[in-house]
């Protein structure tokens, strides 16, 4: 998020903050005019009484960026997935709720602000330089750069497995995780339709990783977008089976079974944690909820 904040400051927020919190007179006199090397032209740099390292400014900027970003990711990716991947026949399933898509979107929109506030300390710590994000590829080498990607996925997958499984404990399930299991036949819009605490807890491994292990800033940004896309992708109720990676990748078919049977396939990307934990259920064509739709309409 420090990279996103830097880019936002550079191209948008410096001007916004200069307008909202104008600079003091002495600040303007001392540093607002810079002489460009090109033709000795004087350019005015947008400044604010709140500089970029001012913590209240950072917190407000991060809040705005996070809210805008999650809304864009949600509506763009979920909208595309719903339009082009989700089988609309599933909306005729007997367990598909009345006005379910509207309810999924409303639940997501209500959760976003609280999830943002819970996540804000992680982003702020990252911006203040406490994470192990790095810029120079040579610092850890190209091999580590490549290997850090599967390492990130394996680490977060295993952590999310246990967070997800613990959220199914009776003491926590009814309050925090049951709202997400309201969607027995989920659509991509159910991907973020969580109780805020549930959504936050399942996101903690993504933030924790960069405080424990080095990761390139651009790689982290790309992975952060990817994990949001993946969460949307596995909620499309798709039960296509028989593909070569079915034994390894925890895809939409596996997660569809999780929503149908609740206590199987807790993993996010891979099947190995479920296999080790005894919670794996293989997606078989006979388990496809689309069969109930066809039976109902036949």
mmCIF file of C-alpha atoms in Angstrom:
data_model
loop_
_atom_site.group_PDB
_atom_site.id
_atom_site.type_symbol
_atom_site.label_atom_id
_atom_site.label_comp_id
_atom_site.label_asym_id
_atom_site.label_seq_id
_atom_site.Cartn_x
_atom_site.Cartn_y
_atom_site.Cartn_z
ATOM 1 C CA UNK A 1 0.000 0.000 0.000
ATOM 2 C CA UNK A 2 2.974 2.331 0.449
ATOM 3 C CA UNK A 3 3.561 2.107 -3.308
ATOM 4 C CA UNK A 4 -0.082 2.920 -4.055
ATOM 5 C CA UNK A 5 -0.030 5.838 -1.611
ATOM 6 C CA UNK A 6 3.156 7.197 -3.181
ATOM 7 C CA UNK A 7 1.637 7.091 -6.669
ATOM 8 C CA UNK A 8 -1.618 8.613 -5.414
ATOM 9 C CA UNK A 9 0.302 11.445 -3.710
ATOM 10 C CA UNK A 10 2.417 12.039 -6.778
ATOM 11 C CA UNK A 11 -0.424 12.326 -9.265
ATOM 12 C CA UNK A 12 -3.512 13.315 -7.271
ATOM 13 C CA UNK A 13 -3.353 13.736 -3.515
ATOM 14 C CA UNK A 14 -0.583 16.362 -3.285
ATOM 15 C CA UNK A 15 -2.884 18.766 -5.100
ATOM 16 C CA UNK A 16 -5.909 17.693 -3.058
ATOM 17 C CA UNK A 17 -4.175 18.165 0.280
ATOM 18 C CA UNK A 18 -2.637 21.476 -0.819
ATOM 19 C CA UNK A 19 -6.177 22.679 -1.467
ATOM 20 C CA UNK A 20 -7.718 21.206 1.701
ATOM 21 C CA UNK A 21 -4.900 22.177 4.076
ATOM 22 C CA UNK A 22 -3.007 25.081 2.441
ATOM 23 C CA UNK A 23 0.660 25.601 3.307
ATOM 24 C CA UNK A 24 1.838 28.108 5.869
ATOM 25 C CA UNK A 25 3.379 31.292 4.480
ATOM 26 C CA UNK A 26 6.909 30.422 5.631
ATOM 27 C CA UNK A 27 6.627 27.047 3.935
ATOM 28 C CA UNK A 28 5.706 28.671 0.639
ATOM 29 C CA UNK A 29 8.576 31.167 0.891
ATOM 30 C CA UNK A 30 11.162 28.519 1.650
ATOM 31 C CA UNK A 31 10.280 25.634 -0.616
ATOM 32 C CA UNK A 32 7.355 26.072 -2.975
ATOM 33 C CA UNK A 33 9.387 27.430 -5.888
ATOM 34 C CA UNK A 34 11.802 25.092 -7.594
ATOM 35 C CA UNK A 35 13.955 26.045 -10.578
ATOM 36 C CA UNK A 36 13.695 23.476 -13.347
ATOM 37 C CA UNK A 37 16.877 22.504 -15.134
ATOM 38 C CA UNK A 38 14.991 22.727 -18.397
ATOM 39 C CA UNK A 39 15.144 26.360 -19.650
ATOM 40 C CA UNK A 40 15.378 27.574 -16.024
ATOM 41 C CA UNK A 41 11.580 27.608 -15.786
ATOM 42 C CA UNK A 42 10.135 28.158 -12.328
ATOM 43 C CA UNK A 43 7.533 25.573 -11.362
ATOM 44 C CA UNK A 44 5.238 25.654 -8.358
ATOM 45 C CA UNK A 45 5.081 22.435 -6.405
ATOM 46 C CA UNK A 46 1.754 21.695 -4.748
ATOM 47 C CA UNK A 47 2.373 21.594 -1.019
ATOM 48 C CA UNK A 48 0.261 21.332 2.068
ATOM 49 C CA UNK A 49 0.655 22.170 5.717
ATOM 50 C CA UNK A 50 0.286 18.411 6.090
ATOM 51 C CA UNK A 51 3.346 16.877 4.347
ATOM 52 C CA UNK A 52 3.353 13.336 2.987
ATOM 53 C CA UNK A 53 4.756 11.888 6.214
ATOM 54 C CA UNK A 54 2.062 13.513 8.378
ATOM 55 C CA UNK A 55 0.299 10.548 10.000
ATOM 56 C CA UNK A 56 -3.273 11.969 10.007
ATOM 57 C CA UNK A 57 -2.886 12.729 6.294
ATOM 58 C CA UNK A 58 -1.587 9.220 5.638
ATOM 59 C CA UNK A 59 -4.439 7.602 7.553
ATOM 60 C CA UNK A 60 -7.091 9.608 5.729
ATOM 61 C CA UNK A 61 -5.441 9.030 2.358
ATOM 62 C CA UNK A 62 -5.122 5.297 2.992
ATOM 63 C CA UNK A 63 -8.773 5.109 4.046
ATOM 64 C CA UNK A 64 -9.941 6.784 0.852
ATOM 65 C CA UNK A 65 -7.630 4.747 -1.397
ATOM 66 C CA UNK A 66 -8.640 1.470 0.272
ATOM 67 C CA UNK A 67 -12.358 2.149 -0.026
ATOM 68 C CA UNK A 68 -12.102 3.228 -3.652
ATOM 69 C CA UNK A 69 -9.826 0.308 -4.492
ATOM 70 C CA UNK A 70 -11.967 -2.422 -2.942
ATOM 71 C CA UNK A 71 -15.135 -1.068 -4.561
ATOM 72 C CA UNK A 72 -13.453 -0.997 -7.978
ATOM 73 C CA UNK A 73 -11.984 -4.498 -7.594
ATOM 74 C CA UNK A 74 -15.289 -5.870 -6.341
ATOM 75 C CA UNK A 75 -17.582 -4.427 -8.969
ATOM 76 C CA UNK A 76 -15.206 -4.858 -11.922
ATOM 77 C CA UNK A 77 -14.082 -8.435 -11.239
ATOM 78 C CA UNK A 78 -17.341 -9.685 -9.727
ATOM 79 C CA UNK A 79 -19.318 -8.017 -12.502
ATOM 80 C CA UNK A 80 -17.184 -9.601 -15.222
ATOM 81 C CA UNK A 81 -17.257 -12.997 -13.529
ATOM 82 C CA UNK A 82 -21.022 -12.829 -13.095
ATOM 83 C CA UNK A 83 -21.521 -11.798 -16.709
ATOM 84 C CA UNK A 84 -19.133 -14.192 -18.430
ATOM 85 C CA UNK A 85 -18.347 -17.118 -16.077
ATOM 86 C CA UNK A 86 -21.233 -17.611 -13.649
ATOM 87 C CA UNK A 87 -23.881 -20.009 -14.954
ATOM 88 C CA UNK A 88 -27.109 -18.010 -14.684
ATOM 89 C CA UNK A 89 -29.111 -21.229 -14.595
ATOM 90 C CA UNK A 90 -27.945 -21.565 -10.989
ATOM 91 C CA UNK A 91 -30.279 -18.718 -10.081
ATOM 92 C CA UNK A 92 -33.139 -21.197 -10.507
ATOM 93 C CA UNK A 93 -31.710 -23.509 -7.844
ATOM 94 C CA UNK A 94 -34.214 -24.124 -5.010
ATOM 95 C CA UNK A 95 -31.667 -22.834 -2.459
ATOM 96 C CA UNK A 96 -30.930 -19.632 -4.349
ATOM 97 C CA UNK A 97 -32.455 -16.836 -2.268
ATOM 98 C CA UNK A 98 -34.960 -14.261 -3.433
ATOM 99 C CA UNK A 99 -33.100 -11.062 -4.372
ATOM 100 C CA UNK A 100 -29.852 -12.849 -3.487
ATOM 101 C CA UNK A 101 -27.567 -10.782 -5.717
ATOM 102 C CA UNK A 102 -28.912 -7.564 -4.217
ATOM 103 C CA UNK A 103 -28.417 -8.992 -0.716
ATOM 104 C CA UNK A 104 -24.852 -10.120 -1.517
ATOM 105 C CA UNK A 105 -23.939 -6.657 -2.775
ATOM 106 C CA UNK A 106 -25.591 -4.918 0.185
ATOM 107 C CA UNK A 107 -23.745 -7.180 2.652
ATOM 108 C CA UNK A 108 -20.428 -6.481 0.913
ATOM 109 C CA UNK A 109 -20.939 -2.722 0.843
ATOM 110 C CA UNK A 110 -21.846 -2.694 4.539
ATOM 111 C CA UNK A 111 -18.732 -4.714 5.378
ATOM 112 C CA UNK A 112 -16.200 -2.658 3.408
ATOM 113 C CA UNK A 113 -15.896 0.368 5.757
ATOM 114 C CA UNK A 114 -15.417 -1.754 8.889
ATOM 115 C CA UNK A 115 -12.965 -4.063 7.128
ATOM 116 C CA UNK A 116 -11.038 -1.005 5.973
ATOM 117 C CA UNK A 117 -10.775 0.354 9.522
ATOM 118 C CA UNK A 118 -9.585 -3.002 10.849
ATOM 119 C CA UNK A 119 -6.979 -3.248 8.089
ATOM 120 C CA UNK A 120 -5.773 0.357 8.372
ATOM 121 C CA UNK A 121 -3.117 -0.310 11.077
ATOM 122 C CA UNK A 122 -1.424 -2.852 8.782
ATOM 123 C CA UNK A 123 -1.345 -0.374 5.900
ATOM 124 C CA UNK A 124 -0.097 2.421 8.149
ATOM 125 C CA UNK A 125 2.704 0.260 9.526
ATOM 126 C CA UNK A 126 3.640 -0.630 5.958
ATOM 127 C CA UNK A 127 3.743 3.038 4.916
ATOM 128 C CA UNK A 128 5.885 3.886 7.956
ATOM 129 C CA UNK A 129 8.474 1.354 6.804
ATOM 130 C CA UNK A 130 7.957 -1.470 9.289
ATOM 131 C CA UNK A 131 7.330 -4.130 6.645
ATOM 132 C CA UNK A 132 10.007 -6.092 4.784
ATOM 133 C CA UNK A 133 8.958 -4.900 1.342
ATOM 134 C CA UNK A 134 11.899 -4.013 -0.885
ATOM 135 C CA UNK A 135 12.490 -2.280 -4.226
ATOM 136 C CA UNK A 136 15.836 -3.497 -5.551
ATOM 137 C CA UNK A 137 15.631 -6.973 -7.118
ATOM 138 C CA UNK A 138 19.367 -7.478 -6.559
ATOM 139 C CA UNK A 139 18.868 -7.182 -2.799
ATOM 140 C CA UNK A 140 17.609 -10.781 -2.610
ATOM 141 C CA UNK A 141 18.242 -11.959 -6.172
ATOM 142 C CA UNK A 142 16.046 -13.060 -9.032
ATOM 143 C CA UNK A 143 15.652 -16.616 -7.737
ATOM 144 C CA UNK A 144 14.143 -15.382 -4.480
ATOM 145 C CA UNK A 145 11.927 -12.978 -6.432
ATOM 146 C CA UNK A 146 10.450 -15.912 -8.361
ATOM 147 C CA UNK A 147 10.234 -18.298 -5.391
ATOM 148 C CA UNK A 148 8.641 -15.665 -3.164
ATOM 149 C CA UNK A 149 5.427 -15.919 -5.204
ATOM 150 C CA UNK A 150 4.638 -19.618 -4.476
ATOM 151 C CA UNK A 151 5.971 -19.094 -0.944
ATOM 152 C CA UNK A 152 3.453 -16.269 -0.420
ATOM 153 C CA UNK A 153 0.620 -18.409 -1.791
ATOM 154 C CA UNK A 154 1.542 -21.480 0.282
ATOM 155 C CA UNK A 155 2.012 -19.490 3.486
ATOM 156 C CA UNK A 156 -1.228 -17.532 3.163
ATOM 157 C CA UNK A 157 -3.158 -20.591 2.005
ATOM 158 C CA UNK A 158 -2.168 -22.587 5.081
ATOM 159 C CA UNK A 159 -2.891 -19.691 7.453
ATOM 160 C CA UNK A 160 -6.266 -19.010 5.848
ATOM 161 C CA UNK A 161 -7.105 -22.702 6.075
ATOM 162 C CA UNK A 162 -6.796 -22.571 9.849
ATOM 163 C CA UNK A 163 -8.448 -19.179 10.237
ATOM 164 C CA UNK A 164 -11.341 -20.416 8.098
ATOM 165 C CA UNK A 165 -11.597 -23.705 9.963
ATOM 166 C CA UNK A 166 -11.520 -21.985 13.365
ATOM 167 C CA UNK A 167 -14.293 -19.652 12.199
ATOM 168 C CA UNK A 168 -16.430 -22.776 11.773
ATOM 169 C CA UNK A 169 -16.086 -23.553 15.482
ATOM 170 C CA UNK A 170 -19.532 -23.307 17.107
ATOM 171 C CA UNK A 171 -18.367 -20.532 19.434
ATOM 172 C CA UNK A 172 -17.492 -18.282 16.458
ATOM 173 C CA UNK A 173 -19.524 -19.592 13.560
ATOM 174 C CA UNK A 174 -22.966 -18.159 14.330
ATOM 175 C CA UNK A 175 -21.714 -14.623 14.942
ATOM 176 C CA UNK A 176 -18.912 -14.232 12.442
ATOM 177 C CA UNK A 177 -18.999 -16.812 9.654
ATOM 178 C CA UNK A 178 -22.617 -17.883 9.303
ATOM 179 C CA UNK A 179 -23.526 -14.642 7.458
ATOM 180 C CA UNK A 180 -21.257 -15.737 4.610
ATOM 181 C CA UNK A 181 -22.817 -19.203 4.503
ATOM 182 C CA UNK A 182 -26.185 -17.613 3.948
ATOM 183 C CA UNK A 183 -25.250 -17.966 0.292
ATOM 184 C CA UNK A 184 -25.649 -21.709 -0.289
ATOM 185 C CA UNK A 185 -25.437 -21.163 -4.037
ATOM 186 C CA UNK A 186 -23.081 -18.181 -4.179
ATOM 187 C CA UNK A 187 -22.547 -15.794 -7.047
ATOM 188 C CA UNK A 188 -19.305 -13.844 -7.568
ATOM 189 C CA UNK A 189 -20.918 -10.989 -5.619
ATOM 190 C CA UNK A 190 -20.867 -13.232 -2.520
ATOM 191 C CA UNK A 191 -17.060 -13.234 -2.560
ATOM 192 C CA UNK A 192 -16.835 -10.257 -0.176
ATOM 193 C CA UNK A 193 -20.241 -10.659 1.500
ATOM 194 C CA UNK A 194 -18.787 -11.361 4.945
ATOM 195 C CA UNK A 195 -19.223 -10.197 8.473
ATOM 196 C CA UNK A 196 -16.452 -7.530 8.680
ATOM 197 C CA UNK A 197 -14.506 -9.434 11.360
ATOM 198 C CA UNK A 198 -14.684 -12.623 9.277
ATOM 199 C CA UNK A 199 -13.440 -10.862 6.151
ATOM 200 C CA UNK A 200 -10.668 -9.145 8.098
ATOM 201 C CA UNK A 201 -9.426 -12.281 9.851
ATOM 202 C CA UNK A 202 -9.170 -14.152 6.567
ATOM 203 C CA UNK A 203 -7.132 -11.276 5.135
ATOM 204 C CA UNK A 204 -4.634 -11.091 8.014
ATOM 205 C CA UNK A 205 -2.179 -13.648 6.485
ATOM 206 C CA UNK A 206 -1.735 -11.410 3.421
ATOM 207 C CA UNK A 207 -0.625 -8.520 5.605
ATOM 208 C CA UNK A 208 1.336 -10.623 8.072
ATOM 209 C CA UNK A 209 3.517 -12.152 5.360
ATOM 210 C CA UNK A 210 5.306 -8.914 4.439
ATOM 211 C CA UNK A 211 6.197 -8.241 8.081
ATOM 212 C CA UNK A 212 7.807 -11.665 8.393
ATOM 213 C CA UNK A 213 9.385 -12.208 4.966
ATOM 214 C CA UNK A 214 10.890 -9.991 2.262
ATOM 215 C CA UNK A 215 8.730 -9.379 -0.787
ATOM 216 C CA UNK A 216 9.174 -7.045 -3.723
ATOM 217 C CA UNK A 217 6.747 -4.130 -3.639
ATOM 218 C CA UNK A 218 5.403 -4.601 -7.160
ATOM 219 C CA UNK A 219 5.048 -8.359 -6.634
ATOM 220 C CA UNK A 220 3.063 -7.725 -3.456
ATOM 221 C CA UNK A 221 0.758 -5.265 -5.202
ATOM 222 C CA UNK A 222 0.097 -7.748 -8.016
ATOM 223 C CA UNK A 223 -0.497 -10.587 -5.545
ATOM 224 C CA UNK A 224 -2.869 -8.427 -3.516
ATOM 225 C CA UNK A 225 -4.981 -7.797 -6.612
ATOM 226 C CA UNK A 226 -4.766 -11.482 -7.528
ATOM 227 C CA UNK A 227 -6.050 -12.737 -4.152
ATOM 228 C CA UNK A 228 -9.101 -10.498 -4.453
ATOM 229 C CA UNK A 229 -9.686 -11.796 -7.968
ATOM 230 C CA UNK A 230 -9.293 -15.404 -6.780
ATOM 231 C CA UNK A 231 -11.797 -14.895 -3.981
ATOM 232 C CA UNK A 232 -14.304 -13.725 -6.582
ATOM 233 C CA UNK A 233 -13.416 -16.508 -9.016
ATOM 234 C CA UNK A 234 -14.045 -19.374 -6.582
ATOM 235 C CA UNK A 235 -17.522 -18.074 -5.761
ATOM 236 C CA UNK A 236 -19.037 -18.628 -9.189
ATOM 237 C CA UNK A 237 -20.722 -21.981 -8.235
ATOM 238 C CA UNK A 238 -18.897 -23.673 -11.094
ATOM 239 C CA UNK A 239 -18.665 -27.462 -10.796
ATOM 240 C CA UNK A 240 -16.639 -28.183 -13.906
ATOM 241 C CA UNK A 241 -14.600 -31.243 -12.994
ATOM 242 C CA UNK A 242 -11.933 -33.443 -14.497
ATOM 243 C CA UNK A 243 -9.275 -30.817 -15.230
ATOM 244 C CA UNK A 244 -5.604 -31.830 -14.737
ATOM 245 C CA UNK A 245 -4.981 -29.648 -11.647
ATOM 246 C CA UNK A 246 -8.130 -30.646 -9.803
ATOM 247 C CA UNK A 247 -6.161 -32.688 -7.270
ATOM 248 C CA UNK A 248 -3.917 -29.729 -6.441
ATOM 249 C CA UNK A 249 -5.809 -26.472 -6.973
ATOM 250 C CA UNK A 250 -8.712 -25.526 -4.723
ATOM 251 C CA UNK A 251 -10.886 -24.026 -7.438
ATOM 252 C CA UNK A 252 -14.537 -23.019 -7.831
ATOM 253 C CA UNK A 253 -15.771 -26.627 -7.747
ATOM 254 C CA UNK A 254 -14.088 -27.250 -4.394
ATOM 255 C CA UNK A 255 -15.401 -24.032 -2.883
ATOM 256 C CA UNK A 256 -18.887 -24.726 -4.208
ATOM 257 C CA UNK A 257 -18.818 -27.914 -2.134
ATOM 258 C CA UNK A 258 -17.727 -25.866 0.874
ATOM 259 C CA UNK A 259 -20.848 -23.708 0.588
ATOM 260 C CA UNK A 260 -23.033 -26.759 0.092
ATOM 261 C CA UNK A 261 -21.605 -28.962 2.867
ATOM 262 C CA UNK A 262 -19.938 -26.351 5.167
ATOM 263 C CA UNK A 263 -17.206 -28.517 6.744
ATOM 264 C CA UNK A 264 -15.104 -29.425 3.709
ATOM 265 C CA UNK A 265 -12.542 -27.658 1.511
ATOM 266 C CA UNK A 266 -11.505 -24.767 3.753
ATOM 267 C CA UNK A 267 -8.441 -23.959 1.645
ATOM 268 C CA UNK A 268 -8.040 -20.904 -0.536
ATOM 269 C CA UNK A 269 -5.739 -21.923 -3.407
ATOM 270 C CA UNK A 270 -4.589 -25.492 -2.848
ATOM 271 C CA UNK A 271 -6.028 -28.781 -1.629
ATOM 272 C CA UNK A 272 -3.034 -29.949 0.419
ATOM 273 C CA UNK A 273 -4.065 -28.378 3.745
ATOM 274 C CA UNK A 274 -7.509 -29.968 3.503
ATOM 275 C CA UNK A 275 -5.942 -33.313 2.666
ATOM 276 C CA UNK A 276 -3.619 -33.117 5.668
ATOM 277 C CA UNK A 277 -6.410 -31.815 7.904
ATOM 278 C CA UNK A 278 -8.902 -34.495 6.843
ATOM 279 C CA UNK A 279 -11.409 -31.992 5.459
ATOM 280 C CA UNK A 280 -10.939 -32.577 1.744
ATOM 281 C CA UNK A 281 -13.893 -33.539 -0.448
ATOM 282 C CA UNK A 282 -13.257 -34.173 -4.096
ATOM 283 C CA UNK A 283 -15.643 -32.496 -6.551
ATOM 284 C CA UNK A 284 -17.546 -35.214 -8.367
ATOM 285 C CA UNK A 285 -19.967 -34.573 -11.248
ATOM 286 C CA UNK A 286 -22.725 -36.214 -9.174
ATOM 287 C CA UNK A 287 -22.407 -33.422 -6.589
ATOM 288 C CA UNK A 288 -23.032 -30.625 -9.086
ATOM 289 C CA UNK A 289 -25.895 -28.412 -7.778
ATOM 290 C CA UNK A 290 -26.838 -27.743 -11.399
ATOM 291 C CA UNK A 291 -28.327 -31.264 -11.439
ATOM 292 C CA UNK A 292 -30.999 -30.079 -9.001
ATOM 293 C CA UNK A 293 -31.814 -27.192 -11.321
ATOM 294 C CA UNK A 294 -32.217 -29.513 -14.273
ATOM 295 C CA UNK A 295 -34.280 -31.936 -12.210
ATOM 296 C CA UNK A 296 -36.525 -29.102 -11.071
ATOM 297 C CA UNK A 297 -37.088 -27.801 -14.602
ATOM 298 C CA UNK A 298 -37.483 -31.182 -16.297
#
